[in-house]
Amino acid sequence: MAPAPYLVFDGIAKYFGDLEVVAPTFDLAVKRNEFIVFLGPSGSGKTTLMRMVGGLETPSTGEIRLDGQPIREPDRDRGMVFQSYSSFPWLTVAENVAYGMKYRLDLTPERKEARLAHYLQLVGLSDFADSYPNKVSGGMRQRIAIARTLAAGSDVLLMDEPFGALDAQRREDLQIELRRIQQQDAKTIIFVTHDVDEAVFLADRIIVFSKRPARMLEEVDIAAALGPDRTLELRDSERFFKLRTEVLKFVRAAAGHDN
Amino acid sequence: MTSKATVSTAAMVKREPATTPDANIPRAARRSRNQFFAFRGTLSRRAQILTSICASLFVIAAWELSTRLGWINSLFLPPPSVTVETLWTMITQKHLLWNAGVSTLRVWVAFALSVVMAIPIGIAMSSFRGVGAALEPIVDFIRYLPVPALVPLSIIWFGVGETTKIFLLWLGTFFQLVLLVADDMRRVPQEYVEIAYTVGARPFQMLKDVAFRAMLPNLFDNLRITLGWCWTYLIIAEIVAADNGLGFVIWAARRYMNTSEVMAGVVTIGLIGLLTDQILRLIHKRYFRYL
Ligand SMILES: Nc1ncnc2c1ncn2[C@@H]1O[C@H](COP(=O)(O)OP(=O)(O)OP(=O)(O)O)[C@@H](O)[C@H]1O
Ligand SMILES: [Mg+2]
């Protein structure tokens, strides 16, 4: 028997006043430990869908359930990296990352200290631990948000174009790292990106959206084609390249271009 | 041949600045240039202080000259030299400092009362739509009442003691401050609030750790400005109902046309304001280093 889905979008539609953002009805079942990537034209409603999972927005119809429980409000079990990668200007880089653990009573101070050092290291911010966010670059600020969300230790990670402002090398490193964390710590991730390469490299499953109102146009099972382990070699392989071309076709079709 | 030579010269010229070590650049060139009239230009700390002092001296000199040259009757506007002299005799013989202390104390007590009440109420007004809807019209109405118009009522209610003065100062600042606090809270970015909630903060924790902290620099600025208004209302209160304080001193001097004492009193208030403002600015700079 297949395991019950973990995160379920059940009959979702979303309107902002008269503006239809998610077309009725959006249905999706995400398995535990699955890496889902949302791909779609700008303004199609990806962020809105994600905010609904985060509990920051309520669906106009239907409900989203996590482990059987309807989502009503934000909480630590669903961490978010926002598109506008914000950090608190009054906290240093390290304090910002540590803020992710501030309300965790299950961690001892020593444990928090160790985790802080670990995640700062992971995103390459150890040398800037005591700087204030306004003194570091945009890419670094984005990494603060990533580290904070990882430090919070949520089971579900909602990441809205988290690697957008990073240089190519850092981006590749963090993609590999994120995929490793997801496998090792059994995270369930929903990840929005405009980068087809990134989508194919990271995803178990890619959802391609139409223009607004958001409708699921295609569902591409990447896990079946590439397996769970994503390495640099894979990235240069024929298989990867073929898959990428295929997804790119879907994306072009979604944007209304003919291919 | 010719073209080759040109190219190599150009390459050399281009390379030169890059290979010049930093230490060879003269100090003066490395220091940022003072820009007095560039929009948002830079001005060194020293140049700023110098400019402030020069401008102040210029005003004082112009004032002194205009009475010395007889353009203005010094009976109406005593020159700075006379004002300073009077200031000194008032300090040594007429308890000016004690009166200044009394006034300052009144300002701070009333101001503290306003702040302590305005912060929670202002935050509640912008955080909960119900509270906002209930209080906004009331606050807006009272905010527009001219404080001097309420002096008679205040005296009827509280007599001529300290209560009246504190009440009038409170009245003049509290309702303004409430709206300023509410506005500061409203301007806290929604993203900050959402970050707090998604890492598991409860509403009160979000308010305390994030929203309040985010609004603090603006709040501090608004308090600094509101404190200045307190002095305006203080003088009104002390003119009508007091037998001490700077307002009383100024008003008593007026009765005998003693303009130099009036001037000295006014200057004292100005000096207290200048000093307070500078101290608060310094605290702002220290505490909000990250800005
Ligand atoms: N709070 C809101 N009120 C009104 N309209 C909104 C609100 N939030 C989003 N929208 C609208 O919903 C539509 C979808 O927005 P959304 O941010 O979800 O798109 P997106 O797919 O994330 O786009 P992008 O790829 O550019 O980030 C947009 O037209 C946007 O203007
Ligand atoms: Mg978006």
Coordinates of C-alpha atoms and ligand atoms in Angstrom, one line a residue:
Chain A
M1 CA 0.0 0.0 0.0
A2 CA 1.3 3.4 -0.9
P3 CA 1.9 5.8 2.0
A4 CA -0.7 8.4 2.6
P5 CA 0.3 11.8 1.0
Y6 CA 1.9 14.2 3.5
L7 CA 0.9 17.6 2.1
V8 CA -2.4 17.8 0.2
F9 CA -3.8 20.7 -1.8
D10 CA -7.5 19.8 -2.0
G11 CA -9.8 21.8 -4.3
I12 CA -7.9 25.1 -4.0
A13 CA -8.9 28.3 -5.7
K14 CA -7.8 31.8 -4.8
Y15 CA -9.2 35.2 -5.6
F16 CA -7.9 38.6 -4.6
G17 CA -11.1 40.5 -5.0
D18 CA -12.0 40.0 -8.6
L19 CA -8.6 38.8 -9.5
E20 CA -8.5 35.1 -10.0
V21 CA -5.0 34.0 -9.0
V22 CA -5.4 30.2 -8.7
A23 CA -8.0 28.7 -11.0
P24 CA -10.5 26.3 -9.5
T25 CA -9.5 23.8 -8.7
F26 CA -5.9 23.1 -7.9
D27 CA -5.2 19.6 -6.5
L28 CA -1.8 18.2 -5.6
A29 CA -0.6 15.5 -3.3
V30 CA 3.0 15.7 -2.0
K31 CA 4.7 12.8 -0.5
R32 CA 6.8 13.0 2.6
N33 CA 10.4 13.7 1.7
E34 CA 9.5 14.8 -1.8
F35 CA 11.1 17.8 -3.5
I36 CA 8.6 19.7 -5.6
V37 CA 9.5 22.5 -7.9
F38 CA 7.0 25.1 -9.2
L39 CA 7.9 26.5 -12.6
G40 CA 5.8 29.0 -14.3
P41 CA 5.5 32.5 -15.8
S42 CA 5.9 35.6 -13.6
G43 CA 2.7 36.5 -11.9
S44 CA 1.1 33.1 -12.3
G45 CA 0.4 32.6 -8.6
K46 CA 3.3 30.4 -7.4
T47 CA 4.1 32.6 -4.5
T48 CA 0.4 32.8 -3.6
L49 CA 0.1 29.0 -3.5
M50 CA 3.2 28.8 -1.3
R51 CA 2.0 31.4 1.1
M52 CA -1.2 29.4 1.5
V53 CA 1.0 26.4 2.6
G54 CA 2.8 28.7 5.0
G55 CA -0.5 29.8 6.5
L56 CA 0.1 33.4 5.5
E57 CA -2.8 33.4 3.0
T58 CA -6.1 31.5 3.2
P59 CA -7.5 29.6 0.1
S60 CA -10.8 31.0 -1.2
T61 CA -12.1 27.5 -1.6
G62 CA -10.8 24.1 -0.5
E63 CA -8.1 23.4 2.1
I64 CA -4.5 22.4 2.4
R65 CA -3.7 19.6 4.8
L66 CA -0.4 18.7 6.4
D67 CA -0.3 15.2 7.8
G68 CA -4.1 15.2 7.8
Q69 CA -4.4 18.5 9.7
P70 CA -5.9 21.5 7.8
I71 CA -3.4 24.4 7.7
R72 CA -4.8 27.5 9.4
E73 CA -1.9 29.6 10.5
P74 CA 1.9 29.9 10.2
D75 CA 4.0 27.8 12.5
R76 CA 7.5 26.4 12.8
D77 CA 6.7 23.1 11.0
R78 CA 6.7 25.1 7.7
G79 CA 9.7 27.3 7.2
M80 CA 9.7 29.9 4.5
V81 CA 12.5 31.6 2.5
F82 CA 10.8 34.6 1.1
Q83 CA 11.2 36.0 -2.4
S84 CA 12.2 39.3 -0.9
Y85 CA 14.9 37.7 1.1
S86 CA 14.5 39.7 4.3
S87 CA 16.6 39.8 7.4
F88 CA 16.2 42.0 10.5
P89 CA 18.5 45.1 10.1
W90 CA 19.0 45.4 13.9
L91 CA 20.5 41.9 14.3
T92 CA 23.9 40.8 13.1
V93 CA 24.2 38.1 10.5
A94 CA 24.7 35.4 13.2
E95 CA 21.9 36.8 15.3
N96 CA 19.6 36.7 12.3
V97 CA 20.4 33.1 11.7
A98 CA 20.0 32.2 15.4
Y99 CA 16.6 33.9 15.3
G100 CA 15.3 30.8 13.5
M101 CA 15.8 28.9 16.7
K102 CA 14.7 31.5 19.2
Y103 CA 11.4 29.9 20.0
R104 CA 12.7 26.3 20.1
L105 CA 12.6 25.1 23.7
D106 CA 13.8 21.6 22.7
L107 CA 17.3 22.8 22.0
T108 CA 19.9 23.5 24.7
P109 CA 21.9 26.7 24.4
E110 CA 25.0 24.6 23.5
R111 CA 23.1 22.8 20.8
K112 CA 21.8 26.1 19.4
E113 CA 25.4 27.4 19.4
A114 CA 26.6 24.4 17.4
R115 CA 23.8 24.5 14.9
L116 CA 24.4 28.2 14.4
A117 CA 28.0 27.7 13.6
H118 CA 27.1 24.8 11.3
Y119 CA 24.6 26.7 9.2
L120 CA 26.7 29.9 9.0
Q121 CA 29.5 27.7 7.7
L122 CA 27.1 25.9 5.3
V123 CA 26.0 29.1 3.6
G124 CA 29.5 30.6 3.8
L125 CA 28.8 33.5 6.2
S126 CA 31.1 32.5 9.0
D127 CA 33.4 35.4 8.2
F128 CA 30.5 37.9 8.3
A129 CA 28.9 36.6 11.5
D130 CA 29.2 39.9 13.3
S131 CA 28.3 42.2 10.4
Y132 CA 25.0 43.9 10.1
P133 CA 22.8 43.0 7.1
N134 CA 23.1 46.4 5.5
K135 CA 26.9 45.9 5.3
V136 CA 26.7 42.7 3.2
S137 CA 25.8 42.1 -0.4
G138 CA 22.3 41.1 -1.7
G139 CA 23.4 37.5 -2.2
M140 CA 24.7 37.3 1.3
R141 CA 21.4 38.6 2.7
Q142 CA 19.7 35.9 0.7
R143 CA 21.9 33.3 2.4
I144 CA 21.0 34.7 5.8
A145 CA 17.4 33.9 5.1
I146 CA 18.3 30.4 3.9
A147 CA 20.4 29.7 6.9
R148 CA 17.8 31.0 9.3
T149 CA 15.1 28.8 7.8
L150 CA 17.3 25.7 7.9
A151 CA 18.3 26.5 11.5
A152 CA 14.6 26.7 12.4
G153 CA 14.5 23.0 11.5
S154 CA 11.1 22.9 9.9
D155 CA 10.0 19.6 8.3
V156 CA 8.5 21.4 5.3
L157 CA 10.6 24.1 3.5
L158 CA 8.9 26.6 1.3
M159 CA 11.5 28.3 -0.8
D160 CA 10.5 31.2 -3.1
E161 CA 13.4 31.7 -5.6
P162 CA 15.9 31.4 -2.8
F163 CA 19.0 31.3 -5.0
G164 CA 18.0 34.2 -7.3
A165 CA 20.7 36.7 -6.2
L166 CA 23.6 34.3 -6.0
D167 CA 26.6 33.9 -8.3
A168 CA 26.7 30.8 -10.4
Q169 CA 29.3 29.0 -8.2
R170 CA 27.6 29.6 -4.9
R171 CA 24.3 28.7 -6.5
E172 CA 25.6 25.3 -7.6
D173 CA 27.1 24.6 -4.2
L174 CA 23.9 25.4 -2.4
Q175 CA 21.8 23.4 -4.8
I176 CA 23.9 20.3 -4.1
E177 CA 23.8 21.1 -0.4
L178 CA 20.1 21.6 -0.3
R179 CA 19.5 18.4 -2.1
R180 CA 21.8 16.6 0.4
I181 CA 20.0 18.1 3.4
Q182 CA 16.6 17.2 1.9
Q183 CA 17.7 13.5 1.5
Q184 CA 19.5 13.3 4.8
D185 CA 17.0 15.1 7.1
A186 CA 13.9 13.9 5.2
K187 CA 12.6 17.3 4.4
T188 CA 9.6 18.0 2.2
I189 CA 10.4 20.9 0.0
I190 CA 8.4 23.2 -2.3
F191 CA 10.7 25.3 -4.3
V192 CA 9.9 28.1 -6.8
T193 CA 12.4 29.0 -9.5
H194 CA 12.5 30.4 -13.0
D195 CA 15.6 28.5 -13.8
V196 CA 14.8 25.3 -15.7
D197 CA 18.3 23.9 -15.0
E198 CA 17.9 24.4 -11.3
A199 CA 14.4 22.9 -11.4
V200 CA 15.5 19.7 -13.1
F201 CA 18.6 19.3 -10.9
L202 CA 16.7 19.7 -7.7
A203 CA 13.3 18.3 -8.2
D204 CA 11.7 14.9 -7.7
R205 CA 8.7 16.3 -9.5
I206 CA 8.2 19.6 -11.4
I207 CA 4.9 21.3 -11.7
V208 CA 4.6 23.6 -14.7
F209 CA 2.0 26.4 -14.2
S210 CA 0.1 28.3 -16.8
K211 CA -0.1 32.1 -16.9
R212 CA -2.5 33.6 -14.3
P213 CA -4.8 32.2 -13.1
A214 CA -2.5 29.4 -12.1
R215 CA -3.4 26.0 -13.5
M216 CA -1.2 22.9 -13.5
L217 CA -0.2 22.4 -17.1
E218 CA 2.4 19.6 -16.8
E219 CA 3.7 17.4 -14.1
V220 CA 7.2 16.0 -14.8
D221 CA 8.5 13.1 -12.8
I222 CA 12.2 13.8 -12.5
A223 CA 12.8 11.3 -9.7
A224 CA 11.8 8.4 -12.1
A225 CA 14.3 9.7 -14.7
L226 CA 17.3 10.8 -12.5
G227 CA 16.9 8.9 -9.3
P228 CA 17.5 10.4 -5.8
D229 CA 21.3 11.3 -6.0
R230 CA 22.2 14.5 -7.8
T231 CA 25.8 15.1 -8.5
L232 CA 27.9 17.4 -10.7
E233 CA 28.5 14.5 -13.1
L234 CA 24.8 14.1 -13.5
R235 CA 24.5 17.7 -14.5
D236 CA 26.8 17.2 -17.5
S237 CA 25.1 14.0 -18.6
E238 CA 23.1 13.4 -21.7
R239 CA 20.1 12.2 -19.6
F240 CA 20.0 15.5 -17.7
F241 CA 20.3 17.5 -20.9
K242 CA 17.4 15.7 -22.6
L243 CA 15.2 16.1 -19.6
R244 CA 16.0 19.8 -19.4
T245 CA 15.1 20.4 -23.0
E246 CA 11.8 18.6 -22.5
V247 CA 10.9 20.7 -19.5
L248 CA 12.0 23.9 -21.3
K249 CA 9.5 23.1 -24.0
F250 CA 6.7 22.9 -21.4
V251 CA 7.8 26.2 -19.9
R252 CA 7.8 27.9 -23.3
A253 CA 4.3 26.5 -24.0
A254 CA 3.1 27.7 -20.6
A255 CA 4.4 31.2 -21.3
G256 CA 2.4 31.2 -24.6
H257 CA 5.4 31.1 -26.9
D258 CA 5.4 28.5 -29.7
N259 CA 8.4 26.3 -29.7
Chain B
M1 CA 54.1 50.2 -37.1
T2 CA 52.5 53.4 -35.9
S3 CA 49.3 51.7 -35.0
K4 CA 51.2 49.1 -33.0
A5 CA 53.0 51.8 -31.0
T6 CA 49.7 53.5 -30.3
V7 CA 48.1 50.4 -29.0
S8 CA 51.0 49.6 -26.6
T9 CA 51.0 53.1 -25.3
A10 CA 47.3 53.0 -24.7
A11 CA 47.7 49.7 -22.9
M12 CA 50.4 51.1 -20.7
V13 CA 48.4 54.2 -19.8
K14 CA 45.4 52.0 -19.0
R15 CA 47.4 49.6 -16.8
E16 CA 49.1 52.3 -14.8
P17 CA 46.3 53.2 -12.3
A18 CA 45.7 49.5 -11.5
T19 CA 49.4 48.8 -10.7
T20 CA 49.9 51.9 -8.6
P21 CA 49.9 50.8 -5.0
D22 CA 47.3 52.2 -2.7
A23 CA 49.9 53.9 -0.5
N24 CA 51.1 56.1 -3.3
I25 CA 47.8 57.9 -3.6
P26 CA 48.1 61.1 -1.7
R27 CA 46.1 61.2 1.5
A28 CA 44.1 64.2 0.5
A29 CA 42.8 62.4 -2.6
R30 CA 41.8 59.3 -0.7
R31 CA 39.8 61.2 1.9
S32 CA 36.3 61.9 0.5
R33 CA 35.9 65.4 -0.8
N34 CA 33.7 67.8 1.1
Q35 CA 30.6 68.6 -1.0
F36 CA 28.8 71.6 0.5
F37 CA 26.1 71.9 -2.1
A38 CA 25.8 68.5 -3.8
F39 CA 22.4 66.9 -3.2
R40 CA 23.0 64.4 -0.5
G41 CA 26.7 64.9 -0.9
T42 CA 29.3 64.0 1.7
L43 CA 30.7 66.4 4.3
S44 CA 33.3 65.4 6.9
R45 CA 32.4 65.6 10.6
R46 CA 34.8 68.4 11.1
A47 CA 33.5 70.5 8.2
Q48 CA 30.0 70.0 9.5
I49 CA 30.8 71.2 13.0
L50 CA 32.7 74.1 11.6
T51 CA 29.8 75.1 9.4
S52 CA 27.4 74.9 12.3
I53 CA 29.6 77.1 14.4
C54 CA 30.3 79.6 11.7
A55 CA 26.6 80.0 10.9
S56 CA 25.7 80.5 14.5
L57 CA 28.4 83.0 15.0
F58 CA 27.2 84.9 11.9
V59 CA 23.7 85.1 13.3
I60 CA 24.9 86.3 16.7
A61 CA 27.2 88.9 15.1
A62 CA 24.4 90.2 12.8
W63 CA 22.2 90.5 15.9
E64 CA 24.8 92.3 17.9
L65 CA 25.7 94.7 15.0
S66 CA 22.1 95.6 14.2
T67 CA 21.5 97.0 17.7
R68 CA 25.0 98.5 18.0
L69 CA 24.5 100.4 14.7
G70 CA 21.1 101.5 15.9
W71 CA 19.0 99.7 13.3
I72 CA 17.0 98.2 16.1
N73 CA 16.1 99.8 19.4
S74 CA 18.0 97.7 22.0
L75 CA 15.1 98.3 24.4
F76 CA 13.1 96.0 22.2
L77 CA 15.8 93.6 21.2
P78 CA 18.8 93.6 23.6
P79 CA 22.0 92.5 21.8
P80 CA 23.7 89.2 22.7
S81 CA 26.3 90.8 24.9
V82 CA 23.7 92.3 27.1
T83 CA 21.6 89.1 27.1
V84 CA 24.6 87.1 28.2
E85 CA 25.4 89.6 31.0
T86 CA 21.8 89.5 32.2
L87 CA 21.9 85.7 32.0
W88 CA 24.8 85.7 34.3
T89 CA 23.3 88.0 36.9
M90 CA 20.1 86.0 36.8
I91 CA 22.0 82.8 37.5
T92 CA 23.9 84.3 40.3
Q93 CA 21.2 86.5 41.9
K94 CA 17.8 85.3 40.7
H95 CA 17.8 81.5 40.8
L96 CA 17.6 81.2 37.1
L97 CA 19.0 77.6 37.2
W98 CA 16.5 76.6 39.9
N99 CA 13.7 77.9 37.7
A100 CA 15.1 76.1 34.7
G101 CA 15.3 72.9 36.8
V102 CA 11.7 73.2 37.8
S103 CA 10.6 73.7 34.2
T104 CA 12.7 70.8 33.0
L105 CA 11.3 68.5 35.6
R106 CA 7.7 69.4 34.7
V107 CA 8.5 68.7 31.0
W108 CA 10.0 65.4 31.7
V109 CA 7.3 64.2 34.1
A110 CA 4.5 65.1 31.7
F111 CA 6.4 63.7 28.8
A112 CA 7.2 60.4 30.5
L113 CA 3.5 60.1 31.3
S114 CA 2.6 60.7 27.7
V115 CA 5.1 58.2 26.4
V116 CA 4.2 55.5 28.8
M117 CA 0.5 55.8 27.9
A118 CA 1.0 56.5 24.1
I119 CA 3.2 53.5 23.3
P120 CA 0.9 50.7 24.3
I121 CA -2.2 52.5 23.1
G122 CA -0.7 53.5 19.8
I123 CA 0.6 50.0 19.2
A124 CA -2.9 48.5 20.0
M125 CA -4.5 51.0 17.7
S126 CA -2.5 49.9 14.7
S127 CA -2.4 46.2 15.6
F128 CA -6.0 45.6 16.2
R129 CA -8.5 47.1 13.8
G130 CA -11.2 47.3 16.4
V131 CA -9.1 49.4 18.8
G132 CA -8.1 51.6 15.9
A133 CA -11.6 52.1 14.7
A134 CA -12.8 52.9 18.2
L135 CA -10.1 55.4 19.2
E136 CA -9.1 57.1 15.9
P137 CA -12.0 59.6 15.8
I138 CA -11.7 60.5 19.5
V139 CA -7.9 61.0 19.3
D140 CA -8.2 63.0 16.1
F141 CA -10.8 65.3 17.6
I142 CA -8.8 66.0 20.8
R143 CA -5.6 66.4 18.8
Y144 CA -7.0 69.4 17.1
L145 CA -8.2 71.2 20.2
P146 CA -5.8 74.1 20.9
V147 CA -4.3 73.6 24.3
P148 CA -4.5 77.2 25.4
A149 CA -8.3 77.0 24.9
L150 CA -8.4 74.3 27.6
V151 CA -6.4 76.3 30.2
P152 CA -9.5 77.7 31.9
L153 CA -11.2 74.3 32.1
S154 CA -8.0 72.8 33.4
I155 CA -7.7 75.4 36.2
I156 CA -11.3 74.8 37.1
W157 CA -10.7 71.1 37.3
F158 CA -7.2 71.0 38.9
G159 CA -6.7 74.4 40.4
V160 CA -3.4 76.2 39.8
G161 CA -1.1 73.6 41.2
E162 CA 1.3 71.2 39.5
T163 CA -1.5 69.0 38.3
T164 CA -2.8 71.6 35.8
K165 CA 0.6 72.1 34.3
I166 CA 1.3 68.4 33.9
F167 CA -2.2 67.9 32.5
L168 CA -1.8 70.6 29.9
L169 CA 1.6 69.3 28.8
W170 CA 0.2 65.8 28.6
L171 CA -2.8 67.0 26.7
G172 CA -0.6 68.7 24.1
T173 CA 1.6 65.7 23.5
F174 CA -0.2 62.5 24.3
F175 CA -2.8 62.6 21.5
Q176 CA -0.2 63.5 18.9
L177 CA 2.1 60.9 20.1
V178 CA -0.5 58.1 20.0
L179 CA -1.0 58.7 16.3
L180 CA 2.7 58.8 15.6
V181 CA 3.3 55.6 17.5
A182 CA 0.4 53.9 15.6
D183 CA 2.0 55.1 12.3
D184 CA 5.4 53.8 13.2
M185 CA 3.9 50.4 14.0
R186 CA 1.9 50.4 10.8
R187 CA 5.1 51.0 8.8
V188 CA 6.8 47.8 10.2
P189 CA 7.2 45.6 7.0
Q190 CA 4.8 42.7 6.8
E191 CA 7.8 40.5 5.9
Y192 CA 9.3 40.9 9.4
V193 CA 6.0 39.9 11.0
E194 CA 5.8 36.8 8.7
I195 CA 9.4 35.8 9.4
A196 CA 8.6 35.8 13.1
Y197 CA 5.4 33.7 12.7
T198 CA 7.1 31.1 10.4
V199 CA 9.8 30.4 12.9
G200 CA 7.2 29.8 15.5
A201 CA 6.7 33.1 17.4
R202 CA 3.4 33.6 19.2
P203 CA 1.7 37.0 18.6
F204 CA 3.1 38.6 21.8
Q205 CA 6.6 37.4 21.0
M206 CA 6.3 38.8 17.5
L207 CA 5.3 42.1 18.9
K208 CA 8.0 42.2 21.5
D209 CA 10.9 40.7 19.5
V210 CA 10.2 42.0 16.0
A211 CA 7.6 44.7 15.5
F212 CA 8.6 46.8 18.5
R213 CA 12.2 46.4 17.7
A214 CA 11.7 47.3 14.1
M215 CA 9.8 50.5 14.9
L216 CA 12.2 51.6 17.6
P217 CA 14.4 54.0 15.6
N218 CA 11.4 55.9 14.2
L219 CA 9.8 55.9 17.5
F220 CA 12.9 57.4 19.1
D221 CA 12.9 60.2 16.5
N222 CA 9.3 61.0 17.1
L223 CA 9.8 61.2 20.8
R224 CA 12.7 63.5 20.3
I225 CA 10.5 65.8 18.2
T226 CA 7.5 65.6 20.6
L227 CA 9.7 66.5 23.5
G228 CA 10.3 69.9 21.9
W229 CA 6.6 70.6 21.7
C230 CA 6.3 70.0 25.5
W231 CA 8.3 73.2 26.0
T232 CA 5.8 75.2 24.0
Y233 CA 3.0 74.1 26.1
L234 CA 5.0 74.4 29.3
I235 CA 5.5 78.2 28.8
I236 CA 1.8 78.6 28.2
A237 CA 1.0 76.7 31.4
E238 CA 3.6 78.6 33.4
I239 CA 2.4 81.9 32.2
V240 CA -1.1 81.4 33.4
A241 CA -0.6 79.4 36.5
A242 CA 2.7 79.4 38.2
D243 CA 5.0 81.3 40.5
N244 CA 8.2 79.6 39.4
G245 CA 9.7 78.1 36.2
L246 CA 11.0 79.7 33.1
G247 CA 7.6 80.7 31.8
F248 CA 7.0 82.6 35.0
V249 CA 10.4 84.3 34.9
I250 CA 9.8 85.5 31.3
W251 CA 6.3 86.7 32.0
A252 CA 7.3 88.5 35.2
A253 CA 10.1 90.3 33.3
R254 CA 7.7 91.4 30.6
R255 CA 5.6 93.2 33.2
Y256 CA 8.5 95.6 33.8
M257 CA 9.5 95.8 30.1
N258 CA 12.7 94.1 31.1
T259 CA 13.5 92.8 27.6
S260 CA 17.0 91.6 28.4
E261 CA 15.6 89.3 31.1
V262 CA 12.9 88.1 28.7
M263 CA 15.6 87.4 26.2
A264 CA 17.8 85.6 28.7
G265 CA 14.9 83.4 29.6
V266 CA 14.2 82.6 26.0
V267 CA 17.8 81.8 25.4
T268 CA 17.9 79.5 28.4
I269 CA 15.1 77.5 26.9
G270 CA 16.9 77.4 23.5
L271 CA 20.1 76.2 25.2
I272 CA 18.2 73.4 27.1
G273 CA 16.6 72.4 23.8
L274 CA 19.9 72.3 22.0
L275 CA 21.6 70.3 24.7
T276 CA 18.8 67.8 25.0
D277 CA 18.6 67.3 21.3
Q278 CA 22.3 66.7 20.9
I279 CA 22.3 64.2 23.7
L280 CA 19.4 62.3 22.2
R281 CA 21.0 62.3 18.8
L282 CA 24.1 60.9 20.3
I283 CA 22.1 58.1 22.0
H284 CA 20.3 57.4 18.7
K285 CA 23.6 57.1 16.9
R286 CA 25.1 54.8 19.6
Y287 CA 22.0 52.6 20.0
F288 CA 21.0 52.3 16.3
R289 CA 24.5 51.7 14.9
Y290 CA 23.1 49.4 12.3
L291 CA 21.2 52.1 10.4
Ligands
LIG1 N1 -2.2 40.3 -1.4 C1 -2.5 40.5 -2.7 N2 -3.6 41.3 -3.1 C2 -3.9 41.4 -4.4 N3 -3.3 40.8 -5.4 C3 -2.3 40.0 -5.1 C4 -1.8 39.8 -3.8 N4 -0.8 38.9 -3.8 C5 -0.6 38.6 -5.1 N5 -1.5 39.2 -5.9 C6 -1.5 39.1 -7.4 O1 -1.6 37.7 -7.6 C7 -0.9 37.4 -8.8 C8 0.0 36.3 -8.6 O2 1.0 36.7 -7.8 P1 2.2 35.7 -7.3 O3 3.1 36.6 -6.4 O4 1.6 34.5 -6.6 O5 2.9 35.3 -8.6 P2 4.2 34.5 -8.9 O6 3.9 33.3 -9.7 O7 4.9 34.2 -7.6 O8 5.1 35.5 -9.7 P3 6.7 35.7 -9.8 O9 7.3 34.5 -10.5 O10 6.9 37.0 -10.5 O11 7.2 35.8 -8.4 C9 -0.3 38.7 -9.3 O12 -1.0 39.2 -10.3 C10 -0.3 39.6 -8.1 O13 -0.4 40.9 -8.4
MG2 MG 6.6 34.9 -6.7

